[in-house]
Coordinates of C-alpha atoms in Angstrom, one line a residue:
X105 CA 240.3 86.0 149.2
X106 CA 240.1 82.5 147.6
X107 CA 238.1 82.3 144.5
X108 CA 235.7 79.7 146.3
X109 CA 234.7 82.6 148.9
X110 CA 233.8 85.2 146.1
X111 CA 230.0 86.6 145.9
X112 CA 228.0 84.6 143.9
X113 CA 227.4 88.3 142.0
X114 CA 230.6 88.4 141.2
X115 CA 231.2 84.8 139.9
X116 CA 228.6 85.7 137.6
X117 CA 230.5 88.6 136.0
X118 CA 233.7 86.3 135.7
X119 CA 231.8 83.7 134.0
X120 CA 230.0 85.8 131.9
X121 CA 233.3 87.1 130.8
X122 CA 234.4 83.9 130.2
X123 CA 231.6 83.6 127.8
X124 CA 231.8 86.6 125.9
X125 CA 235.7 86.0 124.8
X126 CA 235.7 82.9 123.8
X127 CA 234.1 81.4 120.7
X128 CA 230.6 79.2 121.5
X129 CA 232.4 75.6 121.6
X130 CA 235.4 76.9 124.0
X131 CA 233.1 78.7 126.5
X132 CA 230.5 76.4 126.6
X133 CA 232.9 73.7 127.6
X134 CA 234.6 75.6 130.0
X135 CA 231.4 77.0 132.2
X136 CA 230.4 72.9 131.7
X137 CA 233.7 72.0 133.3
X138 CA 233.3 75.2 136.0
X139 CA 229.7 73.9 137.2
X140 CA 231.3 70.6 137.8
X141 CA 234.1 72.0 139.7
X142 CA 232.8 72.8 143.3
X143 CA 229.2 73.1 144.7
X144 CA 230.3 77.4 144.8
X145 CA 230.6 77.2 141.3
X146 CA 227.9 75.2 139.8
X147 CA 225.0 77.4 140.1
X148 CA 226.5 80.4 138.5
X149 CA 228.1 78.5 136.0
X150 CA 225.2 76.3 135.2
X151 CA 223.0 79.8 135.1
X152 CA 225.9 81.6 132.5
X153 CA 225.9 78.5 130.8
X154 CA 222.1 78.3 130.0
X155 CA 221.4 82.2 129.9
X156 CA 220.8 81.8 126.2
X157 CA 219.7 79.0 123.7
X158 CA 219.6 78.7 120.6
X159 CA 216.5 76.0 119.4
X160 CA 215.1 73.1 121.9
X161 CA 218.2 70.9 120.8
X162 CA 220.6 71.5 123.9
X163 CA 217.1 71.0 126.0
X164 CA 216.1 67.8 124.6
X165 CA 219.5 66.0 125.0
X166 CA 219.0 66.7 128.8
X167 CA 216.4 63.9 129.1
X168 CA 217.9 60.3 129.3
X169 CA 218.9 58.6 126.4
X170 CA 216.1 56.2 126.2
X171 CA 213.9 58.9 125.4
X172 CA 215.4 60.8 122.7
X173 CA 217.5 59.5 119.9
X174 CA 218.1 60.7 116.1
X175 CA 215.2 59.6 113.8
X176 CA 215.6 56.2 111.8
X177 CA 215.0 57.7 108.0
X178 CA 218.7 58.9 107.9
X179 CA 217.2 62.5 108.1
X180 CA 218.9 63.2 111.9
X181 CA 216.3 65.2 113.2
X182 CA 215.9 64.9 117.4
X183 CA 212.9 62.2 118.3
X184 CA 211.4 61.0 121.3
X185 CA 211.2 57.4 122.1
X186 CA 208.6 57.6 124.3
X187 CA 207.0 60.7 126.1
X188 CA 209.0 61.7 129.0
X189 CA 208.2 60.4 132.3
X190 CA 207.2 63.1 135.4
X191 CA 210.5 62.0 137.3
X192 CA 212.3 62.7 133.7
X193 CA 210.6 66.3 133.2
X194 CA 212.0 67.4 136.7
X195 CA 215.6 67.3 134.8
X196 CA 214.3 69.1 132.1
X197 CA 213.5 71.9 134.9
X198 CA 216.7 72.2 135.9
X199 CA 217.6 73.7 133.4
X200 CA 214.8 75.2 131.4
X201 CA 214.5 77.7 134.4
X202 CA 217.6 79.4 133.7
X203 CA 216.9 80.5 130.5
X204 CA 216.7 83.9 129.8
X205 CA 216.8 84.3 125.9
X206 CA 215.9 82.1 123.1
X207 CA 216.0 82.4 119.2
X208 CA 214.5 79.7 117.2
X209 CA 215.5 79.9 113.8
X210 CA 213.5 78.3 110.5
X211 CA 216.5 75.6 110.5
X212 CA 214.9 74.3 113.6
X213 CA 212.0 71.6 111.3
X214 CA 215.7 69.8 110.6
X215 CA 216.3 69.8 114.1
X216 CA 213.4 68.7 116.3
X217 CA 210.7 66.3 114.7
X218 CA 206.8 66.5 115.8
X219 CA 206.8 64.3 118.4
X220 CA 209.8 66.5 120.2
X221 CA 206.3 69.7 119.5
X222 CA 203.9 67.6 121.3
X223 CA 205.8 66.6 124.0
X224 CA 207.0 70.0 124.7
X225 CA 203.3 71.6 124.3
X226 CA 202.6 69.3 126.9
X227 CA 204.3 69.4 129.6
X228 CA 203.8 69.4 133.2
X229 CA 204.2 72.7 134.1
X230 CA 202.6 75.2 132.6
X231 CA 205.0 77.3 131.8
X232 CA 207.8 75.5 129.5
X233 CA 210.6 78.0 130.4
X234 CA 209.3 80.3 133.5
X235 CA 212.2 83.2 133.4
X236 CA 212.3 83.8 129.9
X237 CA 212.5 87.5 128.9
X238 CA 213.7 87.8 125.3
X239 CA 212.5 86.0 122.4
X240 CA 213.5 86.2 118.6
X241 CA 211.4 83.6 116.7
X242 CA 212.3 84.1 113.2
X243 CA 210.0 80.5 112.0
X244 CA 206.8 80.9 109.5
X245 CA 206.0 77.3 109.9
X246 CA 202.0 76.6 111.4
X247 CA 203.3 73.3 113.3
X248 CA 205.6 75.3 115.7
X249 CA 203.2 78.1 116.6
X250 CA 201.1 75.7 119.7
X251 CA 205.0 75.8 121.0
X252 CA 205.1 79.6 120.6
X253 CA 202.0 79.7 122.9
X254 CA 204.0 77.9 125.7
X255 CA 206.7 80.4 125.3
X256 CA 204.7 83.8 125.8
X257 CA 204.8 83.7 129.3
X258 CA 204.6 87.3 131.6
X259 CA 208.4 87.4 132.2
X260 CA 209.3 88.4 129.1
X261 CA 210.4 92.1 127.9
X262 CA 211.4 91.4 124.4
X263 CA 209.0 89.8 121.7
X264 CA 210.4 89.7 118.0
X265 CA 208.6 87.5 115.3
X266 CA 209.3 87.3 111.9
X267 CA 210.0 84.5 109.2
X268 CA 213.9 84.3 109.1
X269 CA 216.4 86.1 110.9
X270 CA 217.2 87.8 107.8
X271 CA 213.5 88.7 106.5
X272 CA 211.8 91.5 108.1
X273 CA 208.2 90.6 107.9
X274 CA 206.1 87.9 109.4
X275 CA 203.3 86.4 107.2
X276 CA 200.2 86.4 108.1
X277 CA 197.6 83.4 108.9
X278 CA 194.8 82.1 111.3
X279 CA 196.8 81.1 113.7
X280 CA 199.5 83.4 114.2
X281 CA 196.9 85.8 114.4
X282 CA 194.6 84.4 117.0
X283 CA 198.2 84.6 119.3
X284 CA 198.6 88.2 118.3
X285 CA 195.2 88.9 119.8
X286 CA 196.3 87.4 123.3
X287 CA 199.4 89.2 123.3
X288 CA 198.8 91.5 125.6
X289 CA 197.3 89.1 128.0
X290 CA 199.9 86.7 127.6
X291 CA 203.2 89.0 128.3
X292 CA 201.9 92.3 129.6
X293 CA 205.4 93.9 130.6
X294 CA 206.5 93.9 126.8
X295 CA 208.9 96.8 126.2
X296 CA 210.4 95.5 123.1
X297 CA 208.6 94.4 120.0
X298 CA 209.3 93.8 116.6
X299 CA 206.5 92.2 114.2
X300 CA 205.6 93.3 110.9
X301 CA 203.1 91.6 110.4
X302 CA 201.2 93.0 107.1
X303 CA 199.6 91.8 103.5
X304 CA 196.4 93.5 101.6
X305 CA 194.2 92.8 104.3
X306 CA 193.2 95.8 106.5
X307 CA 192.1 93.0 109.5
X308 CA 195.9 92.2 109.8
X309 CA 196.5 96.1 110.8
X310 CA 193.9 95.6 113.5
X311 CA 194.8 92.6 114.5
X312 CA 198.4 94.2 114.9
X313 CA 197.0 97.1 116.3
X314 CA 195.1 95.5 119.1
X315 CA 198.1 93.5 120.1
X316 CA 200.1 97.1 120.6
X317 CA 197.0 98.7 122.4
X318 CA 197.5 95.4 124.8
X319 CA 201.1 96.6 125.6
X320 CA 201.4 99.3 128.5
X321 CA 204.9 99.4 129.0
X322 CA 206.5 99.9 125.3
X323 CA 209.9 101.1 124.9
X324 CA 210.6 100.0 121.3
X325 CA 208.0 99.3 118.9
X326 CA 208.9 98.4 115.3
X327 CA 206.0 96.7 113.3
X328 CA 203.7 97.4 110.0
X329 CA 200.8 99.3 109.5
X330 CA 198.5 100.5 112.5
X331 CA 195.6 102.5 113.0
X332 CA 194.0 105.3 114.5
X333 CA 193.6 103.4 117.7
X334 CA 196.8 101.8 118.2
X335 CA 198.2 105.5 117.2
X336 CA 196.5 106.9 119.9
X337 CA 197.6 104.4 122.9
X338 CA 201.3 104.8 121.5
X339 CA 200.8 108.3 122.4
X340 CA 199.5 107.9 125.6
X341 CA 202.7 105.9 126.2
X342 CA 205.4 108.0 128.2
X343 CA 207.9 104.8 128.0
X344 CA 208.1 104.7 124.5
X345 CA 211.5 105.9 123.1
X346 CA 211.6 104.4 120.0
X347 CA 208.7 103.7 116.9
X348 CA 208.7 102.1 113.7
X349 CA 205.4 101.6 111.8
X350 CA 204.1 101.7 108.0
X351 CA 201.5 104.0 106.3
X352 CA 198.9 103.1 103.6
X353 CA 195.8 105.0 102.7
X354 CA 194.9 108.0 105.6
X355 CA 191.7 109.2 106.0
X356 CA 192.1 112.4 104.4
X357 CA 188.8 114.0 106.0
X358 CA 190.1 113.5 109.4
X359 CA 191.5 116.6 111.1
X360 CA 193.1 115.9 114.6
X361 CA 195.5 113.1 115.1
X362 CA 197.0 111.7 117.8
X363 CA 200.1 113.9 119.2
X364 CA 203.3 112.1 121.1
X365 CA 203.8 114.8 124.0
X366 CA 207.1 112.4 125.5
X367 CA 209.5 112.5 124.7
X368 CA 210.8 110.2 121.7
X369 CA 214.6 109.2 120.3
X370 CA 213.3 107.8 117.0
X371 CA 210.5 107.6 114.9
X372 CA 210.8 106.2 111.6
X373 CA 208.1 105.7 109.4
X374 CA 207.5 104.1 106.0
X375 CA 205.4 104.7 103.3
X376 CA 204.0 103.9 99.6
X377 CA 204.8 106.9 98.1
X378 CA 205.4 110.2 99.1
X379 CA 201.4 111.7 98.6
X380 CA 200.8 109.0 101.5
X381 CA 203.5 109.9 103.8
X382 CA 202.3 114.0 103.4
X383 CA 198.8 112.8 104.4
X384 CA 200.1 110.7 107.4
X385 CA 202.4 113.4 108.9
X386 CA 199.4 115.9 108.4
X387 CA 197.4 114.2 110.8
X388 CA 199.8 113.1 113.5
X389 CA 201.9 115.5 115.3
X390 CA 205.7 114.4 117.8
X391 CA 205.9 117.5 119.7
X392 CA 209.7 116.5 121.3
X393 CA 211.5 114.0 118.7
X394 CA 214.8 114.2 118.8
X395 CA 215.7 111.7 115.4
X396 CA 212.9 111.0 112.4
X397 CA 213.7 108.8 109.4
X398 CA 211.1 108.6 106.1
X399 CA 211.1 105.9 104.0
X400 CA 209.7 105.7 100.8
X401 CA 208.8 103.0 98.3
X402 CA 210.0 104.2 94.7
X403 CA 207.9 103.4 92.1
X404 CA 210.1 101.4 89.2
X405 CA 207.8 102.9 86.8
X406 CA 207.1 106.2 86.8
X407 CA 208.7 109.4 88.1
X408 CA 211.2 109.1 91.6
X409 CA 208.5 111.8 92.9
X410 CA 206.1 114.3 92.0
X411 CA 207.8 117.9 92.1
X412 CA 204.0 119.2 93.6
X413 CA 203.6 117.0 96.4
X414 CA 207.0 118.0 97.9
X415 CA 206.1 121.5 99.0
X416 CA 202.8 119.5 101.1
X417 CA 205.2 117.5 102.5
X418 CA 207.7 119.7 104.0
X419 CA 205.3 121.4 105.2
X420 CA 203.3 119.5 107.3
X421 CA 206.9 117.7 108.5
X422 CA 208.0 121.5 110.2
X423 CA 204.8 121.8 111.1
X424 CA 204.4 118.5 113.2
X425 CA 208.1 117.8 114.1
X426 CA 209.4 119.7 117.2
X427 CA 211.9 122.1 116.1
X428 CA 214.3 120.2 118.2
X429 CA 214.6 117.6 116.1
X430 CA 218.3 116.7 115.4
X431 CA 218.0 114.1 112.8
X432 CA 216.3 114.2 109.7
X433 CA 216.6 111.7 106.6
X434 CA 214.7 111.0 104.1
X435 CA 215.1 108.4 101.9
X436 CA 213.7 106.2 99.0
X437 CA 213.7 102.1 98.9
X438 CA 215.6 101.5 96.8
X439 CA 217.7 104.3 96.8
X440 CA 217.5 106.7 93.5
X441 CA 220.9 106.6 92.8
X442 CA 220.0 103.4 90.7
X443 CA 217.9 106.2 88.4
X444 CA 218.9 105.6 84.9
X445 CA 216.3 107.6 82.8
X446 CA 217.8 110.2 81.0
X447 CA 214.5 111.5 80.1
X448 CA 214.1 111.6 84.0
X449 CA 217.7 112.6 85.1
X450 CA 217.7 115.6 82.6
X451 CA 214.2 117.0 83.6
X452 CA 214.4 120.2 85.5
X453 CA 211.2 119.9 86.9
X454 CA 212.5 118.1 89.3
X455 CA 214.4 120.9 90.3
X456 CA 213.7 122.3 93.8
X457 CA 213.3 125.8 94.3
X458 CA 214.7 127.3 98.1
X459 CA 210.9 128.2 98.9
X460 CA 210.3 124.3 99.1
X461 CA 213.2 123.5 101.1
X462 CA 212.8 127.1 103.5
X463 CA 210.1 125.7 106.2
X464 CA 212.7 123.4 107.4
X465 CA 215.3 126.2 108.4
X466 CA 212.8 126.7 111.8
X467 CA 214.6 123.6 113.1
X468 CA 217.5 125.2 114.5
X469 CA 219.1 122.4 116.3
X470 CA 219.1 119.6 113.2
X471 CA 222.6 118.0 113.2
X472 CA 222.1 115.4 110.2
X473 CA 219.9 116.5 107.5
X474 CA 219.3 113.6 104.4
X475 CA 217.9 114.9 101.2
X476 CA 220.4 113.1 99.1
X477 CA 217.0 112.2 96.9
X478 CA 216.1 115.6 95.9
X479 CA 217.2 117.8 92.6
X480 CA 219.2 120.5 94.2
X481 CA 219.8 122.1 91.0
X482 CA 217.9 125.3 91.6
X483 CA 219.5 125.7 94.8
X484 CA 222.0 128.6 94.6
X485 CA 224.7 130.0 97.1
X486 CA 223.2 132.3 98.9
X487 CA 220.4 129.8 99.6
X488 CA 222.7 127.9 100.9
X489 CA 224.4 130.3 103.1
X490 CA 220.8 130.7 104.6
X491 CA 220.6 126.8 105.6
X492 CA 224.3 126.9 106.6
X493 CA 223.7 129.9 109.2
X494 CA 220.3 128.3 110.4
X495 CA 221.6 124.9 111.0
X496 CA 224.9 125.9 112.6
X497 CA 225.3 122.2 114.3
X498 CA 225.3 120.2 111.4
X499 CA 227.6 117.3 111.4
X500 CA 225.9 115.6 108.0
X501 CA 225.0 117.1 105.5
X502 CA 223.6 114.9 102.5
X503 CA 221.7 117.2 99.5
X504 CA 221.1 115.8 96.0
X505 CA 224.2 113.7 95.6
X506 CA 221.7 110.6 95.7
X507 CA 221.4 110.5 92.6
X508 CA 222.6 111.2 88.9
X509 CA 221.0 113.8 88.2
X510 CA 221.9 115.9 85.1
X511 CA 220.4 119.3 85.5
X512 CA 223.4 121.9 85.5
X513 CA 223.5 122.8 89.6
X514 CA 223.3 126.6 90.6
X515 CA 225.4 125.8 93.6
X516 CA 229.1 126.7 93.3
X517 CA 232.1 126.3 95.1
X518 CA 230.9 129.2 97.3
X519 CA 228.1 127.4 98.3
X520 CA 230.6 125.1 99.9
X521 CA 232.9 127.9 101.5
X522 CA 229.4 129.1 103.3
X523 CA 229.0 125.1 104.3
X524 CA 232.2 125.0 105.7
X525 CA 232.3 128.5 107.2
X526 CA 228.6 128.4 109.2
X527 CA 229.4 124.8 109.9
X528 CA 232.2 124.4 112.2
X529 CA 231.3 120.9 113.2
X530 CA 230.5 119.2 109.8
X531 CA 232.3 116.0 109.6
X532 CA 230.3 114.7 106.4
X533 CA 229.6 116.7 103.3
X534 CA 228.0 115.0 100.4
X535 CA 226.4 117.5 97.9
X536 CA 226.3 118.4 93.9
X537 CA 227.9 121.7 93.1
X538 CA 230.2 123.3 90.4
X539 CA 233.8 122.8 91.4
X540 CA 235.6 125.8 90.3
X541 CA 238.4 128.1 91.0
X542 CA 237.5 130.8 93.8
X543 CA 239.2 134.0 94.9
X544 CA 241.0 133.0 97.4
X545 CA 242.3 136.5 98.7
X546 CA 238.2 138.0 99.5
X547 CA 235.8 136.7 101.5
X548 CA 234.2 134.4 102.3
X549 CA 237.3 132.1 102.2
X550 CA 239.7 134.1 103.7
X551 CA 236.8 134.5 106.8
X552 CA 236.7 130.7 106.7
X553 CA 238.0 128.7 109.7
X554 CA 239.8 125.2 107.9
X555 CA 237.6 122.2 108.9
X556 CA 239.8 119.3 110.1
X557 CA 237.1 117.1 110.8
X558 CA 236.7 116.0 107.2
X559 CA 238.5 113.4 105.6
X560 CA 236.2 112.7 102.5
X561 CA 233.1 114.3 100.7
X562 CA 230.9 112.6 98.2
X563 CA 230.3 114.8 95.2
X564 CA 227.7 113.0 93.1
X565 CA 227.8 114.5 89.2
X566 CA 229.6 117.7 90.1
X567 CA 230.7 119.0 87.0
X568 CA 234.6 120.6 87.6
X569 CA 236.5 123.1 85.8
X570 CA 240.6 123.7 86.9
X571 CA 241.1 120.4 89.3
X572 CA 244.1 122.0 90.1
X573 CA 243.1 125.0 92.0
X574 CA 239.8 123.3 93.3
X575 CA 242.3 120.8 94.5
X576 CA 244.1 123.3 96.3
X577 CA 240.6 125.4 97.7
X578 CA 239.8 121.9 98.9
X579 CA 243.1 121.5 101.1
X580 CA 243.2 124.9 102.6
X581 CA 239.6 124.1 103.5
X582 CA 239.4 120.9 104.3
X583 CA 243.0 120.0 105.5
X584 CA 242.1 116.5 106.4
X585 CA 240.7 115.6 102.7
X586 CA 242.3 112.5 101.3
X587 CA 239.9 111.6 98.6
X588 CA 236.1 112.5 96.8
X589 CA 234.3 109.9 95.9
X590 CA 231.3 110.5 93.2
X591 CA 229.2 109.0 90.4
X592 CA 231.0 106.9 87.5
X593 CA 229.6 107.8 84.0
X594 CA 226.8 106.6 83.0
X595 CA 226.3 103.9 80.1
X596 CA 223.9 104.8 76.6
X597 CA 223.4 108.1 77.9
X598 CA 224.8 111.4 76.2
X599 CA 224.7 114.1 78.9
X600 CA 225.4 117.7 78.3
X601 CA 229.4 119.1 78.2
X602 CA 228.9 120.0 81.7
X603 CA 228.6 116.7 82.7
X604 CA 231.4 114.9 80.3
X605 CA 235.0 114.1 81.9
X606 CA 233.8 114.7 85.2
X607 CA 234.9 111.4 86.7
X608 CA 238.5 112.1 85.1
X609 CA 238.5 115.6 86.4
X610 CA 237.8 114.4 90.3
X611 CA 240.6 111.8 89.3
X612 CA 242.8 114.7 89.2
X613 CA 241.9 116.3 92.2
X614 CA 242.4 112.9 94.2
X615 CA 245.8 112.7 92.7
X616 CA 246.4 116.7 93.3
X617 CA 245.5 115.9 96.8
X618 CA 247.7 113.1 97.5
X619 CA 250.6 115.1 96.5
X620 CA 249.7 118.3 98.7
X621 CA 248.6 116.0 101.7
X622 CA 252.3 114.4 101.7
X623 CA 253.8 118.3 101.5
X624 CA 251.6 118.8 104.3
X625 CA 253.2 116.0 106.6
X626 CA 257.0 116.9 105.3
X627 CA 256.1 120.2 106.4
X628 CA 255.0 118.7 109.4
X629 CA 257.9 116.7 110.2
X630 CA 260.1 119.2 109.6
X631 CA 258.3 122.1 112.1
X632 CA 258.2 119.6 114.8
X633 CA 262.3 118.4 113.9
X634 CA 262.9 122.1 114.6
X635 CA 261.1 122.7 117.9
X636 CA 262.8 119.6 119.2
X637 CA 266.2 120.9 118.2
X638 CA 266.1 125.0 117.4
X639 CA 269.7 124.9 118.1
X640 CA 270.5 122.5 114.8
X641 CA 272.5 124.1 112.0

């Protein structure tokens, strides 16, 4: 069949293919020169060509050149001459019909001047681009939010405003939040949306909040703080898959919460501290969740958390998490591993005791558990072994290697054997423990299936005594292992003997297992050299 007499389906998928392999310049040249081929070709070309923008610049050169030129202060931003006639807007609809995705970045108030605004926020029809489904606006800037209005049109499925494309908030103001409040008037069939749109003010939360109780068909929600309300019409919500929102102050006299009955992929919630993000997960329950991430601001000037909330906490998480959650981490912004306190580091109240960590072991089914943050120090072997056989399809494991701290760990290298024994499919291991030699004729390593699914492990400050025979425990074990990465020393601080030498100890063990790792492929080459020829002398 000749190219011509193709479905106009599947010229689509050739010319969208045409514009996903080539760089921006090439493609867009070729689907130009394609649309101006043959009458067959045009329309899916033009369509591929136009499916996303980037700005109003490509728009605006569509109108004749008597209307727009470059401005006359040397600055090169886009002008109109005149305002476009009605004849003149028609071209303009050619076009602006077939767009499907925008993004307007902040560089735009270089690009477009404000007579380009007030031309486009008034034109004939009343809808500026009538298929558009996905928007990024990443622009703070008051004089472009009347354009925003003419964008929000019912068509679109995917809303996401913030202030640059690399920012991750969108600051609040008058304006911007008298367009929140139509939101859900404006573009009913959202399913994607991604403001944060927060400051001191509790009115921004319910401004936020009422644009998500606007929003009936959600799918993905990632935004700032909401409240009660908004939590309750999220719940209600069986399309939603996926939710993001911040916690501040929870009203710690209220007793039943709203609970997410659908099923949900994600939730991932942020918090002050760690006192808030107790109170908030004691008053909302996700009864089938299968992934859960907590983040947590660290305060820069005080302790990385308080050893007596953590108990609370854990709690009410196994209490209001479905134990078939796969996913768990927990993490603080910024991460503790920039800790440098010695008073801090050294402090074994910060140690957690197995009772703390025990509630968690209902969830049966986790597969990635993140408590790099916590002191594991008073976590011994046999606790271990307990949290090895109760989450038997862990494939990451992080538990306090995030940070450097310098409480002596109870865990030993038999804590690891258990790891690796009740673990078949663990393909990550990063943990602080005391590297030692083992007896390697008992159990439980000579009951321990080799894991060939790990290539590295992170070992945080795990002090190490013999690197030679913990280089060799870690072979047999871990066949795969080509290297450990851990902690560097730290500078001005004096830590116990335990902790001197380690990083030139775990130097040795790399080096130990570059050496067995190439007897291990000779030995390989060989085996297979003999199968291929048994007969050979």
């Amino acid at each position: 069949m000749h190219v011509c007499l193709l479905p106009a389906e599947i010229l689509l998928d050739i010319f969208a293919i045409i514009h996903e392999d080539y760089n921006s310049v090439i493609s867009h040249a070729t689907l130009a020169a394609l649309a101006r081929t043959c009458r067959t070709f045009k329309e899916p070309a033009l369509d591929t060509l136009w499916k996303h923008i980037d700005g109003f610049e490509p728009l605006v050169l569509c109108f004749p050149e008597g209307v727009h030129d470059r401005d006359v202060l040397g600055l090169g931003k886009l002008t109109f001459i005149r305002p476009p006639f009605a004849r003149e807007w028609s071209i303009f609809s050619q076009y602006a019909h077939r767009i499907r995705s925008l993004t307007f970045e902040p560089s735009e108030s270089d690009v477009i001047d404000d007579r380009i605004v007030q031309a486009l926020i008034s034109a004939p029809s009343l809808t500026l681009l009538p298929n558009l489904c996905r928007l990024h606006w990443f622009n703070d800037q008051e004089c472009f939010i009347p354009l925003l209005r003419c964008l929000l049109v019912p068509t679109i499925r995917s809303l996401e405003l913030r202030s640059s494309s690399s920012g991750t908030s969108w600051v609040p103001s008058f304006a911007k939040s008298a367009l929140l409040t139509s939101l859900g008037a404006r573009c009913p069939s959202i399913r994607e949306f991604k403001c944060v749109y927060q400051s001191d003010s509790e009115d921004n939360s319910d401004i936020i909040s009422d644009a998500v109780c606007g929003s009936r068909e959600l799918f993905h929600l990632e935004t700032g703080v909401l409240n009660t309300q908004a939590l309750y019409h999220l719940a209600s919500l069986p399309s939603l898959k996926s939710l993001y929102f911040r916690t501040y102050n929870i009203d710690s006299t209220q007793t039943d919460g709203p609970e997410f009955i659908s099923q949900i992929n994600l939730v991932h919630i942020a918090a002050p501290s760690l006192f808030a993000l107790a109170h908030c997960l004691r008053n909302i329950r996700f009864l089938c969740c299968r992934s859960v991430a907590l983040d947590i601001d660290l305060n820069p000037w005080g302790a990385p958390y308080d050893p007596l909330v953590v108990p609370e906490f854990i709690i009410s998480f196994s209490k209001h998490f479905s134990p078939a959650l796969e996913h768990l981490s927990v993490s603080f912004e910024p991460p503790l591993f920039s800790l440098e306190d010695e008073d801090i580091l050294a402090d074994s109240h910060f140690a957690l005791a197995f009772d703390v960590i025990a509630p968690l072991l209902s969830l049966s089914r986790l597969t990635k558990v993140d408590l790099d943050w916590i002191c594991a120090s008073a976590i011994d072997d046999a606790s271990l072994k307990r949290m090895a056989q109760s989450w038997p399809l862990l494939q990451e494991f992080y538990f306090g290697s995030g940070c450097r701290w310098l409480v002596p760990p109870s865990l030993t290298f038999i804590g690891f054997i258990y790891l690796i024994q009740h673990c078949p499919a663990l393909r990550t291991i990063d943990m602080t423990f005391c590297a030692c030699s083992v007896d390697t004729d008992s159990e439980p390593f000579t009951k321990t299936i080799p894991n060939e699914n790990i290539t590295n492990i992170f070992v945080g400050m795990s002090p190490i005594v013999d690197p030679v025979a913990v280089a060799c425990q870690l072979h047999t074990l871990v066949p795969n292992l080509s290297g450990v990465d851990r902690f560097g020393p730290l500078l001005d601080v004096d830590p116990t003997s335990q902790f001197r030498n380690i990083d030139e100890g775990w130097a040795k063990v790399d080096e130990f297992l570059m050496v067995l790792n190439t007897a291990a492929k000779m030995r390989k080459s060989v085996d297979q050299a003999t199968l291929e020829c048994p007969d050979a002398p």
